[in-house]
Short mmCIF file of C-alpha atoms in Angstrom, two decimals:
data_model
loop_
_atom_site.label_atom_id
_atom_site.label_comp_id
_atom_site.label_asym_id
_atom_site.label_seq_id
_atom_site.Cartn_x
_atom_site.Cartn_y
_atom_site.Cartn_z
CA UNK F 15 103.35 98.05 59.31
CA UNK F 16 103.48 95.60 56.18
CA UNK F 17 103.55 92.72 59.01
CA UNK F 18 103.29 93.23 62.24
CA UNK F 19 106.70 91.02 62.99
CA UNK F 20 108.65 94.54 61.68
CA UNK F 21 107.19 96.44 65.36
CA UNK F 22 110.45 94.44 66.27
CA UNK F 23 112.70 97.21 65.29
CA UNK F 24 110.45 99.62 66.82
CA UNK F 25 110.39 98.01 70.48
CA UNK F 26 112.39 100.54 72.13
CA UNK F 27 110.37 103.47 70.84
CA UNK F 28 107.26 101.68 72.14
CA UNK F 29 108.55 100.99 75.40
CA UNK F 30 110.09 104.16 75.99
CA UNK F 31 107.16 106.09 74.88
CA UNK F 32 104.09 104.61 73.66
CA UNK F 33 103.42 102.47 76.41
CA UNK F 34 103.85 104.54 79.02
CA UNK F 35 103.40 108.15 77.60
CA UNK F 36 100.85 109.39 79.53
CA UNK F 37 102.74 108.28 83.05
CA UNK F 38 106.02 108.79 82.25
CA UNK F 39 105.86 112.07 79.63
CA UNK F 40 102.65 113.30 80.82
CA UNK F 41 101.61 113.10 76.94
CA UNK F 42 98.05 111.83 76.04
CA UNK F 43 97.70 111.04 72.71
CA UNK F 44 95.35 108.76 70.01
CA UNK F 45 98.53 106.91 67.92
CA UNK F 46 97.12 103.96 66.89
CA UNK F 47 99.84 100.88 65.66
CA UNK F 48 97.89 99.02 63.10
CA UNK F 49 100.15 95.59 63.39
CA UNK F 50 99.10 92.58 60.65
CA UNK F 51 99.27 89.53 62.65
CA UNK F 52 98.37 85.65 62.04
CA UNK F 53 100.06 82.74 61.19
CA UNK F 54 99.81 82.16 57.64
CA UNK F 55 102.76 79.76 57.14
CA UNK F 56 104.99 82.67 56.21
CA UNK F 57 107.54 82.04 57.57
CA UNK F 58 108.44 83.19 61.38
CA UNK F 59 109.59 86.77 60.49
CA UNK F 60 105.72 87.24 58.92
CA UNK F 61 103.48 85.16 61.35
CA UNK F 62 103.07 87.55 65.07
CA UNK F 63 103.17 91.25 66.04
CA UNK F 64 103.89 89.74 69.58
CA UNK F 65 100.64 90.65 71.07
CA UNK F 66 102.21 88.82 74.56
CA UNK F 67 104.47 92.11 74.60
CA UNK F 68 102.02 94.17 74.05
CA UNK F 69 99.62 92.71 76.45
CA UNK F 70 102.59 92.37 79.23
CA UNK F 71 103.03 96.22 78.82
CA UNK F 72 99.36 97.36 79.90
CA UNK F 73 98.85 98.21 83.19
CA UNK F 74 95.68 95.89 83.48
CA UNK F 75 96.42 94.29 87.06
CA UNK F 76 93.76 91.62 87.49
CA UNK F 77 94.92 91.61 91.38
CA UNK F 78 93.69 94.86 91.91
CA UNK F 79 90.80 95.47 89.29
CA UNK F 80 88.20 92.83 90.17
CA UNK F 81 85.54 94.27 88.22
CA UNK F 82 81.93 92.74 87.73
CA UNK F 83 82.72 89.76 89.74
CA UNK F 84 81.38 87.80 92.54
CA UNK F 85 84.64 87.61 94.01
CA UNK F 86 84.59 91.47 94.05
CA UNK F 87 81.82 91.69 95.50
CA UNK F 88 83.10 89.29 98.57
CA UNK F 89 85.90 91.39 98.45
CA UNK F 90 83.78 95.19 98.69
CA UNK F 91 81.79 93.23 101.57
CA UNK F 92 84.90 92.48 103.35
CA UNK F 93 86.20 95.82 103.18
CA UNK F 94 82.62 97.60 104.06
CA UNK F 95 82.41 95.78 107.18
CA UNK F 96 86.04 97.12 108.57
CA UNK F 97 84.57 100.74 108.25
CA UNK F 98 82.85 102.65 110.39
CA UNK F 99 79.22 100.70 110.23
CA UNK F 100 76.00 101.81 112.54
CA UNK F 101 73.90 99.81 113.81
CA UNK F 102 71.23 99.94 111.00
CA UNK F 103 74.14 98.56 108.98
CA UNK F 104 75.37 101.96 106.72
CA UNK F 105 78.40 103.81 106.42
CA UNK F 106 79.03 107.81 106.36
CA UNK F 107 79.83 109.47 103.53
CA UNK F 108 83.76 110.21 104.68
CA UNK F 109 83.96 106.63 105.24
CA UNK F 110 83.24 105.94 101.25
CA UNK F 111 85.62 107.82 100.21
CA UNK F 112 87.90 105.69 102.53
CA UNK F 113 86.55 102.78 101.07
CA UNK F 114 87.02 104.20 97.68
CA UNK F 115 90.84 104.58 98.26
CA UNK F 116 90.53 101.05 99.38
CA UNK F 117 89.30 99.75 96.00
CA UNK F 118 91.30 102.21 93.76
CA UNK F 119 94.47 101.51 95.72
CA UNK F 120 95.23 105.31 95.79
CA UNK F 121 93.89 108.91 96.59
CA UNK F 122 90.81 110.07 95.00
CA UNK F 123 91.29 112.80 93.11
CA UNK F 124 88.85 115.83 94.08
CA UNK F 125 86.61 115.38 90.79
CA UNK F 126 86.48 111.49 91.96
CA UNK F 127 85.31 112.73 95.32
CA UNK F 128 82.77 114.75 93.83
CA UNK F 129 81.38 112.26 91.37
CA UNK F 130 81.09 109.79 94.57
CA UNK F 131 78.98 112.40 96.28
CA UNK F 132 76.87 113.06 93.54
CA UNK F 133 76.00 109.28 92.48
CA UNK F 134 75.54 108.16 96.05
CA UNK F 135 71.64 107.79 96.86
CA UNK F 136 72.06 108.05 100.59
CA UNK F 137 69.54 108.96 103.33
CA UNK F 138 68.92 112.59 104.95
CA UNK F 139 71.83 111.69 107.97
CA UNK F 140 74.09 111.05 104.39
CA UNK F 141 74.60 107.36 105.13
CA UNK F 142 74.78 104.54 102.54
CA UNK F 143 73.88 100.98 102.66
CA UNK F 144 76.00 98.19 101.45
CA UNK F 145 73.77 97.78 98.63
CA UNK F 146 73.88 101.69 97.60
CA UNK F 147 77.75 101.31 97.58
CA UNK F 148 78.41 98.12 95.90
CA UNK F 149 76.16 99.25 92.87
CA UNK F 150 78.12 102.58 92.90
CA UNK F 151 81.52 101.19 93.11
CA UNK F 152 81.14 98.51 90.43
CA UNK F 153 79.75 101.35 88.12
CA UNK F 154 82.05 103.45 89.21
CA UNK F 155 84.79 100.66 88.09
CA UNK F 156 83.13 100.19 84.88
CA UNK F 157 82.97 103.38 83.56
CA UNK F 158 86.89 104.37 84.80
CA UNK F 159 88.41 101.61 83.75
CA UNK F 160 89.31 102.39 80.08
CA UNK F 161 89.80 105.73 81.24
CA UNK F 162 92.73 104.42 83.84
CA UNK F 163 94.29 101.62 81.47
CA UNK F 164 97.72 103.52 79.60
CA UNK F 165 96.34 101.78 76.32
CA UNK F 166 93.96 99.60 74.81
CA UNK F 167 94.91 96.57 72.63
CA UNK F 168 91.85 94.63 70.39
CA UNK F 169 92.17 91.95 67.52
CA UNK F 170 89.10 92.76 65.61
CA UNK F 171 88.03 89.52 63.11
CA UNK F 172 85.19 91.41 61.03
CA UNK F 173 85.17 94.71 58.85
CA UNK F 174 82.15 96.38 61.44
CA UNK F 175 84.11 95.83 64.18
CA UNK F 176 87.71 97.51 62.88
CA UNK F 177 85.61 100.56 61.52
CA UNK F 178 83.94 100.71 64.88
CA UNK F 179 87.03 100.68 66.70
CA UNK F 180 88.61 103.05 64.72
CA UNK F 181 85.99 105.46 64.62
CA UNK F 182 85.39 105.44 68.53
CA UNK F 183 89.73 105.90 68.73
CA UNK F 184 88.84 109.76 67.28
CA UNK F 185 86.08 110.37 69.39
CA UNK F 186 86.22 109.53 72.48
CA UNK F 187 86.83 112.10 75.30
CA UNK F 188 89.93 111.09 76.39
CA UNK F 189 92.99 110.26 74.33
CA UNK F 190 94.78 106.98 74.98
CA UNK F 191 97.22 104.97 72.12
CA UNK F 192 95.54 102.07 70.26
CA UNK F 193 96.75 98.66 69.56
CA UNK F 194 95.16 96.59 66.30
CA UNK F 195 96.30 93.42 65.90
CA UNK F 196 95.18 93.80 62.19
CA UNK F 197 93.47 91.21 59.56
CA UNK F 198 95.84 89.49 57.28
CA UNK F 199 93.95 86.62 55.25
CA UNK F 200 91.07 88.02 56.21
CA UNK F 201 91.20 91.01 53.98
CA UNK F 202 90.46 88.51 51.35
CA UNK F 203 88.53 85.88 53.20
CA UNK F 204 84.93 85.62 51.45
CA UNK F 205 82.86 84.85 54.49
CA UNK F 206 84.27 87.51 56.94
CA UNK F 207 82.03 90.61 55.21
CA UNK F 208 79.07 92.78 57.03
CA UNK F 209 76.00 93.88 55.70
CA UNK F 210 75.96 97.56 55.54
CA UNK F 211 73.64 97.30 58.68
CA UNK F 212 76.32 97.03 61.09
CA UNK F 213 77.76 100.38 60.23
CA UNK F 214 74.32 102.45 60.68
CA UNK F 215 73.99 104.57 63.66
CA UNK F 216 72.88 102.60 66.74
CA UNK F 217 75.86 100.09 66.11
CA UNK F 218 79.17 99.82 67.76
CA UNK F 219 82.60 98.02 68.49
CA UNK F 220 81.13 94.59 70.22
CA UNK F 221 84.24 93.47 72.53
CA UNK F 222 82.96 90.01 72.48
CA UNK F 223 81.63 88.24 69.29
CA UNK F 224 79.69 84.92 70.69
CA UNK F 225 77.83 82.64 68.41
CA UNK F 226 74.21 82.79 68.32
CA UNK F 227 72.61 80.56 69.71
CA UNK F 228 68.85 79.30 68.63
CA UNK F 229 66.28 80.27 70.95
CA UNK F 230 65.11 77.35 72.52
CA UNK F 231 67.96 75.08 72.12
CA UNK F 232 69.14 73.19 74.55
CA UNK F 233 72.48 75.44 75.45
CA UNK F 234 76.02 74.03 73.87
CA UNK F 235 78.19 71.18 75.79
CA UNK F 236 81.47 73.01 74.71
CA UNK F 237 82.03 76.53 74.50
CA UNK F 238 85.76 77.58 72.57
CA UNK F 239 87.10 80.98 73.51
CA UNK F 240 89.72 82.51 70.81
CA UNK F 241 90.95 85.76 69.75
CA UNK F 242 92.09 86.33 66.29
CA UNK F 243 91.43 84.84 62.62
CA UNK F 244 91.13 81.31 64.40
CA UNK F 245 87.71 82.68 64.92
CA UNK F 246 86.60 81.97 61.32
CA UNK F 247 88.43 78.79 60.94
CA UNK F 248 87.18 77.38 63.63
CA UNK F 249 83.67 78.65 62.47
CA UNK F 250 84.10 76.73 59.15
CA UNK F 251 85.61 73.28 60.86
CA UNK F 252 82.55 73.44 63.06
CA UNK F 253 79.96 73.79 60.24
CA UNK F 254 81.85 71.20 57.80
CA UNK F 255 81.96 68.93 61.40
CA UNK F 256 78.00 69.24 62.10
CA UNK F 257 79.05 70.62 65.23
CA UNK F 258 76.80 73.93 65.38
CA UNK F 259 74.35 72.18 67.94
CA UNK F 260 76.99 71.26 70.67
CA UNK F 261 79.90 74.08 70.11
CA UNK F 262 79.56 77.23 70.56
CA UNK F 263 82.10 79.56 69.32
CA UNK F 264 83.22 83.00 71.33
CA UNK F 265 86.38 86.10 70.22
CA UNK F 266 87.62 88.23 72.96
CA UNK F 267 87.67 91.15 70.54
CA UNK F 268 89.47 93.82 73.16
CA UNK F 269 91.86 92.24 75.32
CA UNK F 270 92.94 95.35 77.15
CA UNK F 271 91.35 96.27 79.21
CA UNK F 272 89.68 93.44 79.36
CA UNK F 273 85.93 93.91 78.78
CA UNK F 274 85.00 92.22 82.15
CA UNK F 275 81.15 93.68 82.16
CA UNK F 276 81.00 91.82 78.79
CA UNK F 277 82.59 88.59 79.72
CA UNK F 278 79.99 88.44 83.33
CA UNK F 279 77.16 88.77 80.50
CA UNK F 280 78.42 86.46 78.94
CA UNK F 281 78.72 83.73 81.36
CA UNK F 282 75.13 84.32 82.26
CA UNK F 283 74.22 83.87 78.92
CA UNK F 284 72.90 80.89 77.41
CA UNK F 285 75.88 79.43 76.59
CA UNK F 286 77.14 78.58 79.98
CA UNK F 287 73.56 77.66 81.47
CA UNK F 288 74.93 73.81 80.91
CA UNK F 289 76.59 72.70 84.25
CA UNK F 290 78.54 70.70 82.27
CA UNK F 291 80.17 72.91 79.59
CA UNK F 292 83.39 72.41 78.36
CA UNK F 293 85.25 75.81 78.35
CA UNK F 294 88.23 75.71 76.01
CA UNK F 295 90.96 78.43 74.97
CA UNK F 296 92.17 78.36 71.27
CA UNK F 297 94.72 79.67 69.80
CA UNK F 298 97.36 79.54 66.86
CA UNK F 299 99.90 80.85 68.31
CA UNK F 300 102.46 79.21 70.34
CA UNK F 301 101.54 78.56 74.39
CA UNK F 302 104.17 80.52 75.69
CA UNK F 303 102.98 83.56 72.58
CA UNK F 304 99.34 84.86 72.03
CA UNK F 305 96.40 85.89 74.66
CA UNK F 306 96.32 82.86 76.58
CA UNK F 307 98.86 83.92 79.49
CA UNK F 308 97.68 87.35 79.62
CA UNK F 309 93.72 86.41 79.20
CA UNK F 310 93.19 83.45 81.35
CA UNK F 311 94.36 84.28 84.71
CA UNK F 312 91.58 87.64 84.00
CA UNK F 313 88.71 85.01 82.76
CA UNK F 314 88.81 83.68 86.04
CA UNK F 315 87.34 86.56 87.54
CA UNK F 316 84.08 86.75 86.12
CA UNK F 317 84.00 82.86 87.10
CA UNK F 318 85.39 81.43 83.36
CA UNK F 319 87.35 78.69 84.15
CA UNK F 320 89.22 77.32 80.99
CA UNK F 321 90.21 73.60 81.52
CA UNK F 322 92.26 73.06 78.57
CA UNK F 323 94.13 74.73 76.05
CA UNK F 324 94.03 74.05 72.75
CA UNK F 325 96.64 75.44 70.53
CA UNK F 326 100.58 74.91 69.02
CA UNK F 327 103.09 73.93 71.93
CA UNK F 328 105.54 76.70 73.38
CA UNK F 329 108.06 77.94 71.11
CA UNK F 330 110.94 80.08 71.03
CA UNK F 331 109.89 81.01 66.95
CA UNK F 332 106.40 82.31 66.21
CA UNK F 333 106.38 79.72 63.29
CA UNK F 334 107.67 77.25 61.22
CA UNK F 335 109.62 77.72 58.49
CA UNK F 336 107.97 74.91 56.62
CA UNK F 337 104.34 75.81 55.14
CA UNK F 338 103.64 71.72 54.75
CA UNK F 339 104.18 71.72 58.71
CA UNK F 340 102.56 74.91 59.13
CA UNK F 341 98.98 73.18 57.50
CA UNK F 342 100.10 70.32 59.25
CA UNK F 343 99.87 72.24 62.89
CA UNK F 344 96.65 74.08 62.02
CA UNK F 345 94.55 71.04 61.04
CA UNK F 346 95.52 69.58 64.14
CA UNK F 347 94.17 72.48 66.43
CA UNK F 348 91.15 72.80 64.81
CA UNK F 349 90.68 68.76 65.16
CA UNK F 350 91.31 68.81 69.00
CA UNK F 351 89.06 71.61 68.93
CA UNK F 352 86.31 69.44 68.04
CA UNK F 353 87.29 65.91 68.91
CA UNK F 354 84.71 64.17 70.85
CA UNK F 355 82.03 67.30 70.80
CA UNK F 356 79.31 65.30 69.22
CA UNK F 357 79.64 62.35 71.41
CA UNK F 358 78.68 65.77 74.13
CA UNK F 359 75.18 66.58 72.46
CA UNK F 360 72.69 65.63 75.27
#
């Protein structure tokens, strides 16, 4: 699409059979919507491709997939000790694939069955510790969870990462739709380029762009999470602020399914070793529009706790039709972005 806004008259055809293809027409297939999205001051019919919809129609359900989190692993602990445990403290083989149905919230199929049989390191009596079946479950999880999502929606911010994302769309084994919310200004933005080193063999779509952070620094006081061409503004406001010692600056490239493995890396990375941080969600679009409903509730999983939100108020328009206003709103994100970080620096 020229803008994304223009998936409007298409909504219909996307929830009748994009979105749900592959449950309710039994058709797999690679379609990918390439939808041009940012606010821009264009006006409101040229500003979103309504990534809330989007994100509202995957069949993501935080409730149910607790992947690579501590609370899921309370949660497999919980549901080990209702089976069938001896008194050296393991579990039959018939009872994973109980437990299995437990987690999955349905039958395993036979090939599942199979798999679970062949990845299990048991003992010669075929029994499993706790420890042999968490580490096979939240694999398990891992590697079947793209494969279970009905599509996958990402909001690449740098040339590597849409060729990457495009080129693992045509080969990957399985065939699910794609979702781009595409570049706008950033098709002629001079700082969001890639050396030819991040398309070389060995490289691939990174669902999570984080800033790098010095080694040996002490680790930053507040950490802003974003999606989206924000990324780079809020990039520049932090150099021009002097801010690159206390404010770190992180894009949830793939938002469905949400990369969770990525995100529990993350959180044990550097940037959240301060007790102390300030985690903060930014975003340009409206608070009722954007990521922010659909991500946050999911960041709390790996234990990412935003405290405050950072962005334009709800709306019932995805923009003003004022471009003075419009420059007016963005400054002021990107100021309470920042306000105060420097009085953070330990």
């Amino acid at each position: 699409a020229q803008f994304g806004d223009f998936a409007n008259v298409a909504q219909h055809v996307i929830d009748t059979y994009v979105a749900c293809g592959e449950q309710a027409w039994s058709q797999a297939v690679r379609l990918v919507l390439l939808l041009p999205h940012g606010s821009d001051g264009q006006g409101p019919d040229h500003s979103s491709a309504r990534p809330e919809r989007l994100l509202q129609l995957c069949n993501d359900d935080q409730d149910a997939r607790l992947v690579h989190s501590s609370f899921l692993r309370r949660q497999l602990r919980l549901g080990f000790n209702t089976a069938n445990v001896t008194a050296d403290g393991t579990v039959s083989y018939a009872e994973c694939g109980r437990l299995l149905q437990s987690v999955i919230g349905r039958q395993p199929t036979a090939d599942e069955l199979r798999a679970l049989l062949s990845q299990l390191d048991g003992d010669q009596q075929g029994h499993v510790s706790f420890e042999q079946w968490s580490r096979f479950i939240t694999s398990w999880l891992h590697n079947n969870e793209a494969v279970h999502v009905n599509w996958r929606v990402a909001w690449p911010t740098a040339p590597a990462q849409l060729f990457h994302l495009l080129r693992d769309q045509a080969l990957r084994t399985y065939a699910k739709p794609l979702v781009v919310m595409a570049p706008k200004h950033l098709l002629h933005h001079a700082p969001c380029r890639d050396d030819i080193g991040a398309f070389v063999p060995g490289t691939c779509f990174q669902p999570v762009l984080a800033t790098e952070w010095p080694a040996g620094a002490a680790p930053p006081r507040r950490v802003l999470l974003c999606c989206g061409q924000i990324r780079w503004e809020l990039l520049r406001a932090r150099a021009t602020s002097k801010l690159t010692a206390s404010v770190a600056v992180v894009s949830v490239e793939q938002l469905a399914p949400l990369p969770y493995a990525d995100l529990e890396a993350l959180r044990r990375s550097v940037l959240f070793a301060n007790p102390d941080v300030q985690v903060w969600w930014v975003q340009e679009e409206p608070k009722n529009q954007g990521a922010y409903a659909y991500v946050v509730p999911r960041l709390r999983l790996v234990d990412i706790h935003v405290e405050r939100y950072v962005g334009r108020g709800p709306s019932s328009s995805p923009g003003t039709g004022s471009y003075a206003h419009h420059r007016l709103e963005s400054a002021a994100i990107l100021k309470e972005a920042l306000v105060d970080a420097a009085a953070n620096v330990a």
